[in-house]
XYZ file of C-alpha atoms in Angstrom:
234
model
C -131.058 -134.201 -32.765
C -131.331 -130.483 -32.198
C -133.821 -128.413 -34.279
C -133.085 -126.614 -37.426
C -132.306 -123.087 -36.835
C -133.603 -120.197 -38.878
C -133.247 -116.344 -38.293
C -136.431 -114.346 -37.938
C -136.823 -110.751 -36.906
C -139.976 -111.812 -35.008
C -139.486 -115.469 -33.853
C -142.721 -115.474 -31.790
C -144.899 -114.910 -35.003
C -144.157 -118.340 -36.107
C -143.571 -116.961 -39.577
C -140.577 -117.379 -41.876
C -140.234 -115.761 -45.227
C -137.651 -113.940 -47.592
C -134.243 -115.400 -47.954
C -134.510 -117.493 -44.731
C -137.985 -118.722 -45.656
C -136.516 -119.747 -49.243
C -133.571 -121.393 -47.430
C -136.021 -123.436 -45.229
C -138.621 -124.304 -47.947
C -136.568 -124.822 -50.935
C -133.065 -125.966 -49.678
C -133.980 -127.678 -46.315
C -137.498 -128.921 -47.467
C -139.064 -128.152 -44.261
C -142.506 -129.624 -44.470
C -145.774 -129.196 -42.367
C -145.526 -131.177 -39.039
C -141.873 -130.617 -38.633
C -140.448 -128.639 -35.557
C -137.926 -125.917 -36.148
C -136.392 -123.035 -34.098
C -136.714 -119.355 -35.074
C -134.358 -116.967 -33.537
C -133.837 -113.095 -33.870
C -130.053 -113.598 -33.095
C -130.417 -111.350 -29.951
C -131.281 -114.094 -27.362
C -135.012 -114.880 -28.353
C -135.664 -118.471 -29.722
C -139.179 -119.638 -30.453
C -140.081 -123.430 -31.153
C -142.419 -123.673 -34.072
C -144.497 -126.723 -35.406
C -144.829 -125.899 -39.079
C -148.525 -125.929 -40.064
C -148.245 -124.174 -43.621
C -145.705 -124.039 -46.304
C -146.557 -121.823 -49.251
C -144.625 -121.061 -52.609
C -140.802 -121.207 -52.250
C -140.144 -118.932 -49.346
C -143.003 -118.932 -46.926
C -143.855 -120.958 -43.854
C -145.768 -120.396 -40.541
C -146.823 -122.591 -37.696
C -147.774 -122.826 -34.170
C -145.490 -121.284 -31.625
C -145.062 -123.835 -28.704
C -142.435 -122.270 -26.692
C -140.313 -119.218 -26.510
C -137.021 -118.914 -24.569
C -135.008 -115.954 -23.640
C -131.403 -116.911 -23.651
C -129.115 -114.436 -21.597
C -125.694 -113.373 -22.995
C -122.647 -115.360 -22.223
C -120.752 -114.482 -19.192
C -118.063 -113.294 -19.312
C -118.397 -111.413 -22.548
C -115.542 -112.241 -25.015
C -114.547 -110.073 -27.863
C -112.166 -111.629 -30.472
C -109.960 -109.198 -32.371
C -108.683 -111.091 -35.237
C -105.772 -109.875 -37.510
C -107.154 -110.177 -41.014
C -106.037 -113.458 -42.389
C -105.546 -114.131 -46.132
C -108.874 -114.730 -47.919
C -108.958 -118.277 -47.921
C -108.471 -118.483 -44.156
C -110.862 -115.556 -43.083
C -114.014 -117.461 -43.645
C -112.453 -120.318 -41.357
C -111.357 -117.822 -38.676
C -114.866 -116.361 -38.368
C -116.593 -119.455 -38.561
C -114.523 -121.142 -35.870
C -114.775 -118.093 -33.585
C -118.611 -118.233 -33.746
C -118.543 -121.847 -32.896
C -116.200 -121.203 -30.003
C -118.505 -118.531 -28.667
C -117.241 -115.123 -29.582
C -119.683 -112.140 -28.723
C -118.090 -109.847 -31.043
C -115.440 -110.046 -33.768
C -113.349 -107.157 -34.767
C -111.065 -107.289 -37.904
C -107.548 -105.932 -37.093
C -105.184 -104.344 -39.478
C -101.927 -105.137 -37.707
C -98.381 -104.240 -38.689
C -97.775 -107.744 -39.979
C -101.154 -108.204 -41.697
C -100.699 -109.054 -45.252
C -104.198 -109.077 -46.339
C -105.426 -105.457 -46.818
C -108.954 -104.155 -47.335
C -109.084 -101.018 -49.725
C -111.359 -98.331 -48.063
C -113.827 -98.761 -51.075
C -114.199 -102.428 -50.251
C -114.324 -102.573 -46.414
C -118.077 -102.508 -46.182
C -118.185 -105.537 -48.507
C -115.645 -107.448 -46.584
C -117.370 -106.648 -43.290
C -120.793 -107.907 -44.726
C -118.934 -111.161 -45.962
C -117.542 -111.787 -42.430
C -121.113 -111.074 -40.888
C -122.693 -113.404 -43.339
C -120.224 -116.034 -42.284
C -120.942 -115.331 -38.656
C -124.877 -115.744 -39.204
C -124.417 -119.068 -41.032
C -122.158 -120.323 -38.439
C -124.448 -119.127 -35.465
C -127.203 -121.112 -37.150
C -125.025 -124.204 -37.603
C -123.908 -124.101 -33.915
C -127.558 -123.386 -32.750
C -126.548 -119.958 -31.105
C -129.358 -117.747 -29.895
C -126.996 -114.767 -30.072
C -125.297 -113.939 -33.590
C -121.995 -112.096 -33.125
C -121.507 -108.631 -34.700
C -118.711 -107.972 -36.701
C -117.294 -104.696 -36.225
C -115.542 -102.149 -38.764
C -111.992 -102.913 -39.186
C -109.316 -101.204 -36.967
C -105.828 -100.217 -37.232
C -103.587 -100.721 -34.020
C -103.935 -97.089 -32.790
C -107.787 -97.533 -33.073
C -107.600 -100.865 -31.202
C -105.499 -99.214 -28.345
C -108.260 -96.770 -27.902
C -110.909 -99.428 -28.140
C -109.448 -101.899 -25.486
C -108.270 -99.119 -22.961
C -109.582 -99.869 -19.587
C -110.582 -103.456 -20.748
C -108.963 -106.877 -19.984
C -107.023 -107.521 -23.093
C -105.139 -110.847 -23.673
C -102.696 -111.114 -26.575
C -102.238 -114.695 -27.727
C -98.305 -114.955 -28.050
C -95.964 -117.927 -28.316
C -93.416 -116.436 -26.344
C -95.588 -115.617 -23.295
C -94.757 -117.180 -20.056
C -98.413 -117.005 -18.452
C -100.679 -119.754 -19.486
C -104.208 -118.866 -20.173
C -105.338 -121.434 -17.310
C -103.593 -118.902 -14.810
C -105.743 -115.848 -15.805
C -108.504 -114.524 -13.617
C -111.121 -113.372 -16.184
C -113.152 -110.099 -15.785
C -116.601 -109.491 -16.942
C -115.474 -108.178 -20.319
C -112.483 -109.799 -22.042
C -110.806 -109.065 -25.226
C -108.814 -111.703 -27.027
C -106.133 -110.605 -29.611
C -105.084 -112.901 -32.366
C -102.259 -111.739 -34.525
C -101.420 -112.569 -38.095
C -99.359 -115.569 -39.197
C -96.114 -113.456 -38.372
C -97.210 -112.807 -34.869
C -97.864 -109.657 -33.193
C -94.912 -107.104 -33.492
C -93.238 -106.440 -30.277
C -93.771 -102.713 -30.655
C -97.410 -103.425 -31.119
C -97.711 -105.622 -27.993
C -96.112 -102.744 -26.053
C -98.252 -100.159 -27.384
C -101.459 -102.074 -26.807
C -100.625 -102.954 -23.309
C -102.287 -106.364 -23.603
C -101.196 -109.229 -21.398
C -99.290 -111.974 -23.416
C -100.705 -115.408 -22.718
C -100.029 -118.903 -24.247
C -102.496 -121.608 -24.949
C -99.825 -124.460 -24.979
C -96.608 -125.583 -26.366
C -97.951 -125.718 -29.877
C -98.046 -122.618 -32.199
C -101.500 -122.205 -33.671
C -102.500 -120.759 -37.083
C -104.084 -117.557 -37.014
C -107.430 -118.848 -38.188
C -107.719 -121.595 -35.265
C -105.937 -119.825 -32.364
C -109.028 -117.695 -31.558
C -111.109 -120.874 -31.444
C -108.804 -122.603 -28.986
C -108.674 -119.464 -26.743
C -112.520 -119.160 -26.696
C -112.648 -122.896 -25.897
C -110.271 -122.476 -23.066
C -112.097 -119.530 -21.685
C -115.357 -121.383 -21.936
C -113.794 -124.249 -19.862
C -112.087 -122.017 -17.283
C -115.261 -119.928 -16.680
C -119.003 -120.479 -16.307
C -119.634 -119.899 -20.025
C -119.495 -123.716 -20.391
């Protein structure tokens, strides 16, 4: 069984406190003698044998190993059209499990869910919190960053010059036929699909995953898994 994962700004210190310490001590009930993993979410993972548990939110131990995990190759950015609230958490959770290196919320033409300007920061933090928890659950050394939401015009500038693949049910090119670049951007539209004029404006290559039409919350995960299997990521 894999080790319990916790986020720490300094994994090599063998110390865990604050919110993560509380989760380890109070929720997970980590005790002296147990072995855990501490990661900074940026590639460093320390294996720690817990020696002391103090109060409700502090533990420390002996560091018995420190590993540096390189970023995945190729790098995959998932552009996710903002789903309705009940599916947004699922979409982010699955994207992290699938290996997304960055997640960009997209306000597409057919996006129903809208984030008022005064609530965007809060929504981004909710997505980032979901990403952190999903990264720990899937034992990832790298926690994907959630960017600020973008409009279609902003997205066009963002992906200019990069390999951009748009998941589209009417595409004729299956994803298995794609030759992947070093930096890949995967676009997932809303439930209503990517509008034709948006697809033209963005200049992304339409690709299909298979004969089935996937929901917006799961399409990104399926694409990430396909890219993992078709490249050296897996």
